GROMACS .gro file of C-alpha atoms in nm:
model
  204
    1MET     CA    1   0.106   1.169  -1.754
    2SER     CA    2   0.441   1.215  -1.548
    3ALA     CA    3   0.505   0.914  -1.330
    4ASP     CA    4   0.744   1.171  -1.137
    5HIS     CA    5   0.499   1.110  -0.788
    6TYR     CA    6   0.541   0.737  -0.871
    7PHE     CA    7   0.930   0.653  -0.817
    8SER     CA    8   1.102   0.982  -0.823
    9ALA     CA    9   1.355   0.960  -0.547
   10ASP     CA   10   1.333   1.330  -0.536
   11PRO     CA   11   1.018   1.510  -0.692
   12ALA     CA   12   1.116   1.794  -0.920
   13ALA     CA   13   0.781   1.960  -0.838
   14PRO     CA   14   0.749   2.222  -0.559
   15ALA     CA   15   0.566   2.158  -0.263
   16ARG     CA   16   0.269   2.250  -0.239
   17HIS     CA   17   0.102   2.127   0.126
   18GLY     CA   18  -0.243   2.088   0.215
   19THR     CA   19  -0.466   1.803   0.407
   20VAL     CA   20  -0.709   1.508   0.270
   21GLU     CA   21  -0.920   1.412   0.511
   22PHE     CA   22  -1.112   1.101   0.506
   23SER     CA   23  -1.263   0.838   0.727
   24VAL     CA   24  -1.238   0.444   0.782
   25ALA     CA   25  -1.398   0.215   0.974
   26GLY     CA   26  -1.551   0.473   1.202
   27ARG     CA   27  -1.223   0.668   1.254
   28ASP     CA   28  -1.160   1.027   1.092
   29TYR     CA   29  -0.850   1.068   0.945
   30THR     CA   30  -0.673   1.436   0.814
   31LEU     CA   31  -0.365   1.399   0.674
   32ALA     CA   32  -0.066   1.599   0.565
   33VAL     CA   33   0.011   1.563   0.188
   34ALA     CA   34   0.215   1.772  -0.115
   35SER     CA   35   0.268   1.817  -0.443
   36GLY     CA   36   0.503   1.567  -0.614
   37VAL     CA   37   0.314   1.292  -0.416
   38PHE     CA   38   0.026   1.016  -0.552
   39SER     CA   39  -0.325   1.137  -0.533
   40ALA     CA   40  -0.240   1.459  -0.316
   41GLY     CA   41  -0.593   1.615  -0.371
   42ARG     CA   42  -0.809   1.367  -0.195
   43LEU     CA   43  -0.789   1.011  -0.100
   44ASP     CA   44  -0.699   0.777  -0.432
   45PRO     CA   45  -1.051   0.625  -0.499
   46GLY     CA   46  -0.853   0.267  -0.538
   47THR     CA   47  -0.694   0.303  -0.170
   48ALA     CA   48  -1.057   0.363  -0.067
   49VAL     CA   49  -1.206   0.091  -0.224
   50LEU     CA   50  -0.912  -0.110  -0.096
   51LEU     CA   51  -0.978   0.017   0.285
   52ARG     CA   52  -1.325  -0.021   0.212
   53LYS     CA   53  -1.345  -0.383   0.112
   54GLY     CA   54  -0.967  -0.543   0.252
   55GLY     CA   55  -0.981  -0.767   0.539
   56LEU     CA   56  -0.834  -0.473   0.809
   57PRO     CA   57  -0.648  -0.608   1.069
   58THR     CA   58  -0.800  -0.562   1.451
   59ALA     CA   59  -0.688  -0.500   1.790
   60ALA     CA   60  -0.562  -0.888   1.825
   61THR     CA   61  -0.375  -0.883   1.515
   62SER     CA   62   0.051  -0.862   1.629
   63GLY     CA   63   0.310  -0.932   1.388
   64THR     CA   64   0.478  -0.712   1.096
   65LEU     CA   65   0.276  -0.526   0.832
   66LEU     CA   66   0.357  -0.369   0.567
   67ASP     CA   67   0.186  -0.058   0.296
   68LEU     CA   68   0.429  -0.099   0.023
   69GLY     CA   69   0.417   0.230  -0.201
   70CYS     CA   70   0.320   0.373   0.067
   71GLY     CA   71   0.242   0.760  -0.031
   72TYR     CA   72   0.212   0.998   0.250
   73GLY     CA   73   0.074   0.662   0.458
   74PRO     CA   74  -0.335   0.689   0.449
   75ILE     CA   75  -0.277   0.286   0.464
   76ALA     CA   76  -0.009   0.297   0.703
   77CYS     CA   77  -0.207   0.517   0.975
   78VAL     CA   78  -0.490   0.298   0.898
   79LEU     CA   79  -0.312  -0.014   0.965
   80ALA     CA   80  -0.134   0.082   1.262
   81THR     CA   81  -0.416   0.291   1.393
   82GLU     CA   82  -0.620  -0.053   1.370
   83ALA     CA   83  -0.346  -0.279   1.547
   84PRO     CA   84  -0.188  -0.126   1.789
   85ALA     CA   85  -0.041  -0.409   1.861
   86ALA     CA   86   0.178  -0.486   1.510
   87THR     CA   87   0.460  -0.299   1.354
   88VAL     CA   88   0.381  -0.164   1.055
   89TYR     CA   89   0.654  -0.074   0.755
   90ALA     CA   90   0.544   0.238   0.551
   91VAL     CA   91   0.787   0.169   0.251
   92ASP     CA   92   0.763   0.378  -0.036
   93VAL     CA   93   1.072   0.526  -0.307
   94ASN     CA   94   1.012   0.898  -0.315
   95ALA     CA   95   1.154   1.107  -0.072
   96ARG     CA   96   0.865   1.338   0.004
   97ALA     CA   97   0.652   1.117   0.052
   98ARG     CA   98   0.828   0.926   0.350
   99GLU     CA   99   0.907   1.284   0.487
  100LEU     CA  100   0.461   1.305   0.444
  101ALA     CA  101   0.462   0.930   0.592
  102ALA     CA  102   0.630   1.020   0.910
  103THR     CA  103   0.472   1.352   0.965
  104ASN     CA  104   0.180   1.144   0.962
  105ALA     CA  105   0.268   0.923   1.152
  106ASP     CA  106   0.343   1.135   1.452
  107ALA     CA  107   0.067   1.314   1.408
  108LEU     CA  108  -0.150   1.038   1.522
  109GLY     CA  109   0.090   0.901   1.816
  110LEU     CA  110   0.215   0.605   1.589
  111ALA     CA  111   0.555   0.667   1.509
  112GLY     CA  112   0.709   0.426   1.790
  113ARG     CA  113   0.476   0.141   1.572
  114LEU     CA  114   0.444   0.297   1.205
  115ARG     CA  115   0.818   0.257   1.025
  116VAL     CA  116   0.893   0.421   0.751
  117ALA     CA  117   1.173   0.354   0.535
  118GLY     CA  118   1.253   0.319   0.192
  119PRO     CA  119   1.333   0.035   0.027
  120GLU     CA  120   1.654  -0.057   0.037
  121GLU     CA  121   1.615   0.058   0.418
  122VAL     CA  122   1.442  -0.236   0.519
  123PRO     CA  123   1.618  -0.502   0.703
  124ALA     CA  124   1.659  -0.824   0.457
  125GLU     CA  125   1.533  -1.061   0.754
  126VAL     CA  126   1.245  -0.894   0.788
  127THR     CA  127   0.900  -1.072   0.672
  128PHE     CA  128   0.515  -0.993   0.654
  129ASP     CA  129   0.237  -1.100   0.821
  130GLU     CA  130   0.043  -0.883   0.572
  131ILE     CA  131   0.116  -0.666   0.327
  132TRP     CA  132  -0.102  -0.404   0.166
  133SER     CA  133  -0.013  -0.195  -0.123
  134ASN     CA  134  -0.243   0.026  -0.418
  135PRO     CA  135   0.059  -0.030  -0.668
  136PRO     CA  136   0.163   0.213  -0.911
  137THR     CA  137   0.031   0.058  -1.193
  138HIS     CA  138   0.135   0.350  -1.395
  139VAL     CA  139   0.520   0.249  -1.452
  140GLY     CA  140   0.424  -0.053  -1.682
  141LYS     CA  141   0.392  -0.367  -1.628
  142ALA     CA  142   0.732  -0.459  -1.609
  143GLU     CA  143   0.788  -0.232  -1.290
  144LEU     CA  144   0.516  -0.345  -1.113
  145HIS     CA  145   0.617  -0.687  -1.163
  146ALA     CA  146   0.942  -0.659  -1.068
  147MET     CA  147   0.823  -0.493  -0.756
  148LEU     CA  148   0.577  -0.698  -0.635
  149GLU     CA  149   0.804  -0.990  -0.756
  150ARG     CA  150   1.048  -0.817  -0.520
  151TRP     CA  151   0.868  -0.812  -0.187
  152LEU     CA  152   0.560  -1.113  -0.206
  153PRO     CA  153   0.828  -1.338  -0.127
  154ARG     CA  154   0.888  -1.213   0.181
  155LEU     CA  155   0.488  -1.264   0.328
  156THR     CA  156   0.480  -1.475   0.556
  157PRO     CA  157   0.368  -1.832   0.548
  158ASP     CA  158   0.024  -1.795   0.707
  159GLY     CA  159   0.072  -1.453   0.558
  160VAL     CA  160  -0.205  -1.203   0.310
  161VAL     CA  161  -0.160  -0.941   0.081
  162TRP     CA  162  -0.423  -0.681  -0.003
  163LEU     CA  163  -0.437  -0.578  -0.378
  164VAL     CA  164  -0.620  -0.282  -0.496
  165ILE     CA  165  -0.618  -0.253  -0.878
  166ASN     CA  166  -0.757  -0.036  -1.152
  167LYS     CA  167  -1.011  -0.295  -1.364
  168ASN     CA  168  -0.939  -0.086  -1.719
  169LEU     CA  169  -0.493  -0.056  -1.603
  170GLY     CA  170  -0.459  -0.432  -1.546
  171GLY     CA  171  -0.659  -0.619  -1.303
  172ASP     CA  172  -0.761  -0.893  -1.431
  173SER     CA  173  -0.408  -0.992  -1.622
  174LEU     CA  174  -0.218  -0.880  -1.271
  175HIS     CA  175  -0.510  -1.181  -1.175
  176ALA     CA  176  -0.360  -1.423  -1.344
  177TRP     CA  177  -0.001  -1.325  -1.322
  178LEU     CA  178  -0.019  -1.365  -0.966
  179THR     CA  179  -0.143  -1.709  -1.067
  180GLY     CA  180   0.088  -1.854  -1.300
  181LEU     CA  181   0.360  -1.748  -1.031
  182GLY     CA  182   0.165  -1.990  -0.776
  183TRP     CA  183  -0.015  -1.763  -0.548
  184ASP     CA  184  -0.367  -1.839  -0.468
  185VAL     CA  185  -0.556  -1.510  -0.542
  186ALA     CA  186  -0.911  -1.417  -0.518
  187ARG     CA  187  -1.127  -1.127  -0.616
  188VAL     CA  188  -1.303  -1.043  -0.310
  189ALA     CA  189  -1.441  -0.683  -0.403
  190SER     CA  190  -1.510  -0.518  -0.741
  191GLN     CA  191  -1.630  -0.153  -0.666
  192ARG     CA  192  -1.576   0.135  -0.886
  193GLY     CA  193  -1.389   0.027  -1.139
  194PHE     CA  194  -1.134  -0.170  -0.916
  195ARG     CA  195  -1.008  -0.493  -0.821
  196VAL     CA  196  -0.963  -0.613  -0.435
  197LEU     CA  197  -0.762  -0.900  -0.466
  198ARG     CA  198  -0.652  -1.123  -0.148
  199VAL     CA  199  -0.298  -1.313  -0.239
  200ALA     CA  200  -0.191  -1.543  -0.042
  201ARG     CA  201   0.075  -1.902  -0.039
  202LYS     CA  202  -0.118  -2.191  -0.192
  203THR     CA  203  -0.132  -2.465   0.086
  204ALA     CA  204   0.007  -2.833   0.000
   0.00000   0.00000   0.00000
């Protein structure tokens, strides 16, 4: 399986454009997609489980949220729609994914609050009240761990991380690894072969 669409900065595959339709929290979304970007043919099943089982923000949610590995932006667009008082960062190494996420944010009227960026473009002083991710498990454990070790420390003291991991691609071992690093980890759902994990800092 090619990992081109996971972490190539500039995918080699020609861009074949299309749309993906899905519903979350009673709202319908139609987002632009293209080949060379993760799950361009449909809303990824793991993402669907995360958006269904994770604790979505509400109109009362403020602060700064992160969609880590945003792809064409389904999670970021949902977060920004559900939490109009929040700022949402959509981060991806894939330039084509970022372009699509920005296009989708603009189409939904979210461009002012949804900031699409490469990993190096997020200001170092920015911290996150919520981090959401359907991380790229196919990149390998070392790459996955490095990504989480880079971004999870930027969680605010009272913040929360929502992750979805395929059970057969290391969901339970990731749970154990995060616990071993000192995080408070709870499995809040297990559906369609995916684990939804809620991660937070341990309280004293």
